[in-house]
Each structure stands twice: as C-alpha cells, then as structure tokens.
C-alpha cells in the first residue's frame, strides 16, 4: 500500500494557481472574449476569485478546505477536479479523481436511480465490466429500497446524495473530493459515509473535503487550508488552522455585535466592562486546554440598586455548556463607586479544544429580568480526540492493562 | 481516441436515442412512421400536385429521386441543429464532472446519423418492394458515402457547438442558413433543371456531391467522378481537422461562459 512508503508520492500539486472569471454582461463582451481567445491575446475584463494558491497533497493525506462563503473553496475544488481551467499557474493530479461537487451532479431527473447509477459511473470513468460487477454493491450502499427503480425526480435530496455518494464510493478513487455534500444526508447515512471515508483513508485513500463543520474537518483531516478572499490565509495542521479560522470568525461576529450594540447608559442595569484573565479588550481569549479562567464583570446600576449578574458559557454554535448567577449562589456583587463588580473564577476549565463564548448578563435585583448582555469569545487550544464539550472527570478501572496491551492514548483527566 | 471517451459517447448516444423515442407514445416505431409519413406527403405534393418530372428519358421516378438525397440531407441538417446546442444543453454536467466535452457533440451527430441512416435503408427497401427501379447492389456503397458526410458534419458541428457557447443566437440563424443550403443543393431538383450558367455554382455547396452521388449509386442517375470524390473526401477530412482544432482551442474556456 502506498502509505507505507517512506515518502508517499505527490497526488495533487498546485503552484501559483489562480482563477478569474470573465466579465460578460453584454453580447458584445462575449464576442470580444471569443475574439481574444481565438487570437490568443489576453485582455478580457475578469473578476479574480482565486489567486496564488500553492498546495501539495501526498497520497494518503487528507486536506480540509475551510473558509467563508465566496472565499473560493468550490472554485479550488473544481480546478483540482479538472472541471475548470486555471487562469494562472497550474494544477496536476496523478490519479483517478472522484468528485462529489454537487448534489446529484450528472443525474437525469426523468431516469430511474438504476439508470442514473449506470450513467454517472461511466461519466466518472468506470468501465462497463467494472460497473456490472459493482452495481449491486452501489445499490446496497445507497440503501434507498424500491426507490432505486423510480425516476430520480421523485427522490428526496437525501436520497440523491445517498445515490451519488454510493457511486463515488464504488469508484475507489485515488482522490476523493467532496464539497459539503455530507451535510444533506440523514444522520445514519452521514455516519455511514464518515465510516466509509475513514476506512478509505485507512486504506491509503486521499481526501479533499470542503466543510463548514469544523467537527468533520478535524475528524477526517490532518491538514487544513483556510481560504480567505481567494487567497490562502493559513495552511498546515488541522487544529492550528481551524482554531485560527474560528478565532477570526468570532472576532468578526464580535465586531458586528459591538457595532449593533452600543452601551445604553439609560438602562437600569448595563454591563459596562468584562475582563477575562485581567484583559478587558474585546478580542478572543485563547486558553490552553485545562487552564484557569477568571472573569470580572462591571455593572452600571442607574438607580444604585444591587444587580444580579449571570455568567454563561456556550459553544460557538450556541449550545449552552454552563450557566450560573450570583443570586443562585447568594453572592453579592461588590460596590465600586457607582458601579458594581462581580467576579467568578473557573479553575482548570474542563472545556475541550474548540470555540466558545462567555456571556455576561445584568439582571435586576430579583434576578428575574435580564437587561444587558456582553459576549466574549474564548478559544481553547490543544489537541484532543475526545468528543463533546467538556472533559468529564473519569477513570478507567482497567487502565493499566489497556496501556500495556496497546499504545492507544489513555486520557488521563488532565 | 481513449476508450473512456468511446464509452462515454456510447452512453450519451444511448441516452439521446432513448430521449427521442422512449418518451413518445409509439416508441421506436416512430423512427419508421415519421419517414413514411414524410414520404407520403412528398409523393402527394410533388407527384400529384406539381406533377414533377425529371429531365432525361431514362430518368427515375421523382419519389426515389427525392428520397435518395433528402434522407442524407435530413441526417446532415438535424445533426447540425442538434449538436450546435449540445455543449450548451449539457452545461450542468460540464460544470460538475470532468469529462471530454466533445463527446456531447459526437453523441448528437451520431444519434442523428444512426436514426436517419437506418430510416434511409428502410425506405430504400420499401421503395424497392413497391416496385421502384432501385439498384440494391448500390446500397453498401451508399452507406459508405455516409462516412465522409459524417466527417464533414462532425467537423462543422465542432465549430458551431463551440461558437454557440459564446454567441447564443447562432442557433436561430442556423435554421435559416440550413434551409438556404438545402435549396442551394440539388435535393428537390436535378442539376440539369437549372439554367446552364447557374449549374456550376452548385459545386460550391458541399452537399451537392452527396445528393448526386447517392442518386448515382442507387438509381444509376448521373455518375460519381473521381476528382469530385477526392475533393469531397478532402473537404470532409479538412472540416474534421479544423473543427477539432477550433473546439480544442475554446474547450478550456466553456465553463466560464456557460
């Protein structure tokens, strides 16, 4: 198998890769473009969507592409898949490419699933003899029951993805390219696909994955490339790149939130300052996994009444992790001039690596109504293959044995 | 050509044929009914209404005269019309899957030629059964004539389908141009029916050679001259080469303009 070799061969090599789309709004533009293409001159007005991308993927590697909408991810995939022609630079792929660029690409709505499988397998380069041998396998993998003989136009989008993925899976391509298609299938099928991809990677397969799910990217890829405005913003180890990307995202949404929410001094209770580990600036706080976190919130009370302060931690996607108020635990914020200060410490914060937000809410003295909210981003750094949000305290009664039997990582509850 | 392309052409050709016939009520039978109806209409109009006669004492009946040139013309013109939009119509596929784009053109031309050359054989046999004076020994030769015609058509189709991506109104103009080209070739009339000074202009039309040659091999009406055959083959090969070059030149940029 290729991945056993000391240095596997390069499968994808892109250098100085760029793509510009011609501006064609009028018929005149199309004619002019045609003329300049035929004469070989450049000079058509064009919009750059991707520039100066260098990347190298070795056989057996897995690379995740991340970035905001319109950053050029799909264009890059299409260039690698050979669907688009680069405007600058070059890209070379030495092997069979299986690209799932879009839901049900190449499927004809009038034809049955079976006919479409045949057609798209041929489109992807499967020989008729290979196809005959694999048809049953494809249909079994798609697992859509009697629908296989119904026209594809009667399919749900999930079924279309199932069929499309089944075809590509049967190809056993040297390079698998998927563009956010896994997000459509139901959970059972997603799991099946991920299991398949893991198996494929284990067998020396190479993966290029576009996903907005950092979970999928971190789970399936060892390297990541972050595209921003058509250029490479970061390229390297998947954890470093995804964390940098998430931190950037949060900074951006934090800026937006700050713009939309000016301090309203006329409020009865306003949060006028939040400091994390002594830093009051509104930028993401980066913590090592298991580090301490101290939060200090300053509340302005219009009538000088004692506020209740609530602290909450949520994952970047909004899933709550933990919340507590001063009132619950009978703690009173300390008066400091005409403001109140509430402080809370989280020793050895057990959050797993990822992005979180800390929210501070000011509430009335009874702890019934919330008046103001301030949010701060926290990124927990570190590498961990554990799942979920927090590391629960745990122990393995048979841990000594396991450690001796294999060299698998034994979480030690740091 | 790599086997993958050939397999692809086979698949798209199958699909073209299925699209044409499976949706229709009569299915594959339509391929035979259509030429028969057409034949009946032409017989009525030309033989019974216009009382068309061909010059010459040993001239064949007007119906076989018309059939032997009109069927190849139908294959040619339909192939051109279908293949010109072939790339544009498959834009969705072209943007998603990397495959050689010329297979769409080949499949469109191929399906038209397949359908109409089979129809041609069927109608020639029917005419023979109806007692027309047709030389069946010339049928294999007639089918051989389809080869340079196919090359010529494919070459033109490659140029036109690539142009259509950039100039969308090409297909509108093409219908008119083809009609003009049909009447500027001896399809509905014999070269001898034209005034003397106009006759040699017909040779500028690449289809003239085919119309006259099909008649020559099947009806013994006129004969194929070696130099004209050589020129026709040369033109067909040149069309194919130029078409391929033209298509390859623009092929890489289709996705940007589709």
XYZ file of C-alpha atoms in Angstrom, chain B residues 42 46 50 62 66 70 73 76-77 175-191 194 198 201-202 205 207-208 211:
34
model
C -43.813 14.491 -50.723
C -44.581 16.649 -55.956
C -46.793 19.713 -59.017
C -39.481 11.563 -58.734
C -36.146 12.812 -53.860
C -33.480 14.079 -48.867
C -29.846 15.809 -46.031
C -26.944 16.234 -42.010
C -29.201 19.133 -41.057
C -32.211 27.208 -39.169
C -32.379 29.800 -41.930
C -28.909 29.058 -43.227
C -29.646 25.348 -43.460
C -32.863 25.962 -45.358
C -30.964 28.128 -47.819
C -28.289 25.482 -48.134
C -30.876 22.800 -48.856
C -32.418 24.759 -51.703
C -28.978 25.626 -52.996
C -28.228 21.925 -53.433
C -29.851 19.588 -55.941
C -32.150 17.950 -53.415
C -35.577 18.857 -54.818
C -34.352 19.309 -58.344
C -31.744 17.919 -60.717
C -28.699 19.919 -61.747
C -31.160 24.704 -63.684
C -26.108 28.552 -62.840
C -22.390 27.254 -58.800
C -23.903 24.157 -57.181
C -22.243 23.664 -51.832
C -23.833 18.808 -50.050
C -24.200 18.799 -53.848
C -27.026 14.421 -53.259
